[in-house]
Amino acid sequence: GAGVSQSPRYKVAKRGQDVALRCDPISGHVSLFWYQQALGQGPEFLTYFQNEAQLDKSGLPSDRFFAERPEGSVSTLKIQRTQQEDSAVYLCASSLDGTLGNSPLHFGNGTRLTVT
Amino acid sequence: EDQVTQSPEALRLQEGESSSLNCSYTVSGLRGLFWYRQDPGKGPEFLFTLYSAGEEKEKERLKATLTKKESFLHITAPKPEDSATYLCAGVNNTDKLIFGTGTRLQVFP
């Protein structure tokens, strides 16, 4: 596709449920990032893949958060036993090469997660 | 600690009233300074990358400039369609993108 695609656009989960958020990056983009954006805040880094390798997961808030990109294309962010503080917009972004300074991130429109 | 601070938090302009948005950064080994535009319910949309002090980039009514400590986004004769949140972000020496909290711009006809 022409841009980064994320699904679902909206997800409502009851506290304690598991959720899975999907990201389809731009075809051919090597790097894939997940960000969390709270209302009125800038995006905050969660994790980063280069092809299928997860090179940095330092931003994942707890071990309930898990991300994978098994074939170096589509990625899934999974949140287990959701809590109310997990409510946010989850943004996926991809870039052409592995060095952020060289090529900008292209973002999807996000998944808005609401935990009730 | 790497930090990006944007001001003002919100800005209301009359159509045609030029102004500037500020981005102050403390980013170790800055490898690039990015500006993004974000509309409600959408992901950030890339505008500019600046790499070195003194660099300037322009796109339509927007011009971005960079010094060793700050970046400015100048908006000349804005139109209502320029209303959005403008995000600034710096890439540090571990290749991590650090975002500010954004400036919410509203332009009234």
PDB file of C-alpha atoms in Angstrom, chain B residues 1-47:
ATOM      1  CA  GLU B   1      18.651  13.071  29.852  1.00  0.00           C
ATOM      2  CA  ASP B   2      17.578  13.854  26.292  1.00  0.00           C
ATOM      3  CA  GLN B   3      14.735  16.337  26.173  1.00  0.00           C
ATOM      4  CA  VAL B   4      12.737  18.289  23.600  1.00  0.00           C
ATOM      5  CA  THR B   5      10.572  21.194  24.791  1.00  0.00           C
ATOM      6  CA  GLN B   6       8.088  23.022  22.597  1.00  0.00           C
ATOM      7  CA  SER B   7       6.459  26.376  23.144  1.00  0.00           C
ATOM      8  CA  PRO B   8       3.875  27.690  23.227  1.00  0.00           C
ATOM      9  CA  GLU B   9       1.600  24.752  24.058  1.00  0.00           C
ATOM     10  CA  ALA B  10      -1.197  26.378  22.078  1.00  0.00           C
ATOM     11  CA  LEU B  11      -1.336  29.256  19.631  1.00  0.00           C
ATOM     12  CA  ARG B  12      -4.358  31.014  18.128  1.00  0.00           C
ATOM     13  CA  LEU B  13      -3.747  33.132  15.044  1.00  0.00           C
ATOM     14  CA  GLN B  14      -5.898  35.161  12.738  1.00  0.00           C
ATOM     15  CA  GLU B  15      -5.616  34.162   9.108  1.00  0.00           C
ATOM     16  CA  GLY B  16      -2.622  35.996   7.634  1.00  0.00           C
ATOM     17  CA  GLU B  17      -0.994  36.649  11.026  1.00  0.00           C
ATOM     18  CA  SER B  18       2.553  35.269  10.819  1.00  0.00           C
ATOM     19  CA  SER B  19       4.222  33.691  13.864  1.00  0.00           C
ATOM     20  CA  SER B  20       6.875  31.214  15.018  1.00  0.00           C
ATOM     21  CA  LEU B  21       6.834  27.993  17.015  1.00  0.00           C
ATOM     22  CA  ASN B  22       9.814  27.162  19.210  1.00  0.00           C
ATOM     23  CA  CYS B  23      11.543  23.829  19.855  1.00  0.00           C
ATOM     24  CA  SER B  24      14.360  23.749  22.420  1.00  0.00           C
ATOM     25  CA  TYR B  25      16.384  20.563  22.571  1.00  0.00           C
ATOM     26  CA  THR B  26      18.961  18.855  24.706  1.00  0.00           C
ATOM     27  CA  VAL B  27      19.733  15.758  22.676  1.00  0.00           C
ATOM     28  CA  SER B  28      23.036  13.934  22.944  1.00  0.00           C
ATOM     29  CA  GLY B  29      24.876  13.850  19.637  1.00  0.00           C
ATOM     30  CA  LEU B  30      21.946  15.242  17.666  1.00  0.00           C
ATOM     31  CA  ARG B  31      21.773  13.413  14.339  1.00  0.00           C
ATOM     32  CA  GLY B  32      18.747  15.199  12.944  1.00  0.00           C
ATOM     33  CA  LEU B  33      15.883  17.468  14.004  1.00  0.00           C
ATOM     34  CA  PHE B  34      12.480  16.594  12.578  1.00  0.00           C
ATOM     35  CA  TRP B  35       9.257  18.565  12.300  1.00  0.00           C
ATOM     36  CA  TYR B  36       5.951  16.759  11.937  1.00  0.00           C
ATOM     37  CA  ARG B  37       2.357  17.927  11.552  1.00  0.00           C
ATOM     38  CA  GLN B  38      -0.403  15.946  13.272  1.00  0.00           C
ATOM     39  CA  ASP B  39      -4.103  16.365  12.532  1.00  0.00           C
ATOM     40  CA  PRO B  40      -6.735  15.054  15.005  1.00  0.00           C
ATOM     41  CA  GLY B  41      -7.164  11.304  14.721  1.00  0.00           C
ATOM     42  CA  LYS B  42      -4.199  10.957  12.377  1.00  0.00           C
ATOM     43  CA  GLY B  43      -0.573   9.957  12.700  1.00  0.00           C
ATOM     44  CA  PRO B  44       2.211  12.535  12.453  1.00  0.00           C
ATOM     45  CA  GLU B  45       3.038  13.638   8.903  1.00  0.00           C
ATOM     46  CA  PHE B  46       6.655  14.391   8.065  1.00  0.00           C
ATOM     47  CA  LEU B  47       7.504  18.008   7.183  1.00  0.00           C
TER      48      LEU B  47
END
